[in-house]
Every structure is written in structure tokens, then in C-alpha cells.
Amino acid sequence: MSGEARKIRLIMELRRSGITDTRVLSAIERVPREAFVPQPFLDQAYENTALPIGKGQTVSQPLVVALMTQALEVGERMKVLEIGTGSGYQAAVLAKLCRRVYTVERHKSLLVEAERRFRALSVNNITAVFGDGMRGWPEQAPFDRILVTAAAAEIPRLLLDQLADGGAMVLPIGAQGGDQEVLRIRKRDGKPEVERLFPVRFVPLVAGLE
């Protein structure tokens, strides 16, 4: 099966799994996932599965990327913060949907590789920084949307502070190895309104740098 056929099969699978936002489906269709997957796993680039990228991290399962992106409800004028650049795949999908993505990664080697991929693909509306994701990016706040791609034990206060009023944050919450679920938090008059969305399995959100 050709790469294009595999991509079409994946998009159909995402549709069947509840991805109804046509902008999200289009973004996933236009981002070449094979560019974010290590060489040994290239044949699995369009499988609906998470793949290892080193440093104990993964490029997330396409369905999880699609569900979290859809839940974020990103508009094209928005400024989005992503915590956990990883391979850069999720940031590249977000970049198709918004004005600018700011992304923070604590593993220097992963960040360097992700930035190389953005350049190779001429994705020019992503700004990436080596930093502690738990701290967010206060200099660039406030953000219209925040997406966290690692599981925190509780909602990180510093990130909530950096969310614009009326904005939304989507993040997995829960212990490593235990039950985790994705929450959507809308900030209204400075207070969080929390919705529970779906169960997931993510690596933990860790403070500090590597």
C-alpha cells in the first residue's frame, strides 16, 4: 500500500472514531507524519499508533493528536502554547490551524531535531524554546489556547495563569501507569471550568530540564 493510500486509510479511521472537525482532518492530512518518525518506524508512519522517538518519549497516536486538537477548538487568528514539543508533529498540526504556535521542550536533543524538521518543511509560524514546560512561557503570555502533551498530577497553576480569559487549555491529568484523562479547561472571569473528555495514556509532565 502506498504512503498516500495509508494516509487516506488513517483519515477514514479518524472520521469513524469521532473526528468531525474538517479543519483538523485537513491539517492531519497535510502534515507528513513520516517526517516526524524515526527511520526504523517509517513503514508505520500512518498507522494509528504511538511510536518511540527517543528519551523515553513518543510521537503520539494520530487519534489522540486529532481528539486533543479538535477539543482545543483552534481559530486561525489564535496564539497557541504547546507544552512538550517532542517530535514536533503535534506543533506542526497546530501550525496549520492558528496564527502562531509557541512550543516548549525540556529535552535539548528532541528540540534541535524538531526545529530541523520545521525548517525542512518550511513551517514558519512555530517558535520553539528549550525550557521547563511546567513554567510555560510567561514572556509570551497570554495565550488563546494551551495544549499539554504530557500528564500532570494536577492542573498546573502557572499554565492556567498564562491562559487568556475566555481561552481554553486541553491536557491529560493523572498518575503515570494509572488512570489518566484529558480535560478541557475554559477560563471564565479568571476561574477554571473543567470538562472531562476521554481516557488516555501519556508520559508524565516533569519539571526541570534534560
XYZ file of C-alpha atoms in Angstrom:
210
model
C 0.000 0.000 0.000
C 1.387 3.419 -0.946
C 2.013 6.172 1.603
C -0.883 8.168 0.154
C -3.265 5.206 0.454
C -2.166 4.633 4.051
C -2.772 8.306 4.839
C -6.305 8.110 3.350
C -6.992 4.963 5.376
C -5.858 6.778 8.543
C -8.088 9.809 7.833
C -11.076 7.458 7.319
C -10.261 5.735 10.624
C -10.118 9.110 12.416
C -13.530 10.030 10.960
C -15.030 6.763 12.182
C -13.522 7.415 15.622
C -15.346 10.713 16.066
C -13.136 13.339 14.419
C -15.738 15.570 12.775
C -13.796 18.857 12.539
C -12.864 19.148 8.855
C -10.080 21.685 9.598
C -8.411 19.182 11.957
C -8.723 16.333 9.431
C -7.289 18.579 6.712
C -4.342 19.605 8.936
C -3.512 15.962 9.696
C -3.782 15.124 6.012
C -1.363 17.950 5.094
C 1.328 17.228 7.728
C 3.667 14.421 6.591
C 3.859 12.230 9.700
C 6.726 10.262 8.140
C 8.898 13.400 8.583
C 8.458 13.104 12.372
C 9.027 9.370 12.755
C 12.488 7.761 13.230
C 13.831 5.779 10.257
C 13.120 2.270 11.670
C 9.400 3.083 12.007
C 8.784 4.803 8.663
C 6.575 1.961 7.421
C 4.281 2.617 10.429
C 4.033 6.403 9.914
C 0.328 6.203 9.013
C -0.655 3.500 11.469
C -2.919 4.749 14.266
C -0.293 4.071 16.911
C 2.231 5.941 19.069
C 5.875 5.469 18.016
C 9.092 5.923 20.054
C 11.317 8.942 19.294
C 13.977 8.537 21.996
C 14.406 9.980 25.510
C 11.502 7.798 26.631
C 9.136 9.956 24.525
C 6.773 9.085 21.695
C 5.152 10.713 18.706
C 1.529 10.469 19.833
C -1.092 8.224 18.280
C -2.808 10.162 15.442
C -6.232 9.643 17.023
C -5.064 11.249 20.292
C -3.489 14.160 18.363
C -6.748 14.600 16.435
C -9.007 14.335 19.502
C -6.933 16.798 21.552
C -6.627 19.224 18.626
C -10.361 19.030 17.960
C -11.101 19.625 21.672
C -8.855 22.706 21.613
C -11.126 24.444 19.047
C -8.307 26.450 17.470
C -9.144 29.508 15.390
C -6.877 30.827 12.640
C -6.071 34.112 14.441
C -5.095 32.410 17.699
C -1.832 32.264 19.594
C -1.285 28.729 20.942
C 1.142 27.398 23.576
C 2.187 23.751 23.390
C 3.963 22.104 26.308
C 6.160 19.200 25.154
C 7.410 19.645 21.584
C 8.623 16.048 21.311
C 8.991 15.130 17.633
C 7.254 18.377 16.603
C 4.327 16.542 14.977
C 1.573 17.982 17.173
C 3.034 21.508 16.808
C 3.077 21.124 13.003
C -0.609 20.126 13.037
C -1.475 23.116 15.253
C 0.539 25.419 12.974
C -1.889 24.644 10.117
C -4.791 25.875 12.251
C -3.634 29.025 14.057
C -1.600 32.207 13.672
C 1.397 31.146 15.777
C 2.470 28.187 17.915
C 4.852 28.636 20.839
C 6.236 25.271 21.954
C 8.423 24.336 24.945
C 10.609 21.196 25.196
C 12.829 20.111 28.107
C 14.954 17.624 26.112
C 17.504 19.650 24.146
C 18.201 16.890 21.601
C 14.486 16.474 20.786
C 14.085 20.241 20.406
C 17.025 20.532 17.980
C 15.603 17.684 15.876
C 12.074 19.159 15.893
C 13.378 22.576 14.798
C 15.289 20.907 11.966
C 12.038 19.271 10.813
C 10.119 22.572 10.917
C 12.787 24.196 8.746
C 12.836 21.276 6.301
C 9.047 21.512 5.916
C 9.111 25.360 5.748
C 6.787 25.665 8.739
C 7.435 29.281 9.694
C 4.814 30.027 12.344
C 6.270 27.872 15.147
C 8.600 29.335 17.776
C 10.288 26.629 19.863
C 12.300 27.034 23.052
C 14.325 24.797 25.372
C 12.673 25.153 28.751
C 10.704 23.764 31.671
C 7.171 23.155 30.412
C 5.750 23.384 33.923
C 6.677 27.095 33.836
C 5.044 27.666 30.457
C 6.272 30.717 28.539
C 5.359 33.749 30.687
C 7.096 36.273 28.388
C 4.689 35.392 25.559
C 1.512 35.100 27.656
C -1.427 35.362 27.478
C -2.323 32.527 25.101
C -5.709 31.885 23.485
C -5.163 28.146 23.704
C -2.768 25.855 25.614
C -2.144 22.184 24.771
C -0.144 19.973 27.135
C 1.180 16.691 25.731
C 2.327 15.074 28.986
C 0.264 14.095 32.029
C 0.373 16.281 35.133
C -0.857 15.101 38.552
C -2.974 18.237 38.804
C -3.777 21.305 36.707
C -0.550 23.390 36.580
C -1.349 26.777 38.134
C 1.336 28.635 36.168
C -0.176 27.471 32.868
C -3.663 28.472 33.941
C -2.292 31.931 34.785
C -0.916 32.223 31.218
C -4.264 31.383 29.605
C -6.230 34.371 28.293
C -9.637 34.949 29.824
C -12.121 33.154 27.587
C -9.318 30.820 26.478
C -9.108 27.034 26.732
C -6.469 24.513 27.775
C -6.535 20.806 26.908
C -4.322 18.480 28.945
C -4.067 14.937 30.301
C -4.270 14.621 34.104
C -3.384 11.551 36.171
C -0.559 9.436 37.537
C 1.895 7.549 35.319
C 0.740 3.963 34.895
C -2.606 4.861 36.497
C -5.799 6.267 35.088
C -5.320 9.424 33.060
C -7.931 11.506 31.311
C -7.914 14.501 29.027
C -9.569 17.601 30.456
C -10.665 20.786 28.731
C -10.423 23.828 30.957
C -12.115 27.053 29.934
C -11.111 30.189 31.809
C -14.025 32.498 32.578
C -13.553 35.615 34.736
C -10.245 34.156 35.921
C -11.830 30.878 37.098
C -11.394 27.424 35.521
C -14.399 25.474 34.228
C -13.389 21.830 33.814
C -14.819 19.236 31.379
C -13.698 15.610 31.369
C -13.216 14.326 27.814
C -11.638 10.869 27.326
C -9.122 8.411 28.863
C -5.500 8.385 27.637
C -2.020 7.104 28.455
C 0.735 9.757 28.375
C 4.278 10.140 29.648
C 4.421 12.267 32.836
C 4.853 16.043 32.816
C 8.173 16.588 34.573
C 9.660 19.805 35.924
C 13.223 20.825 35.062
C 15.458 20.361 32.026
C 17.386 17.461 30.480
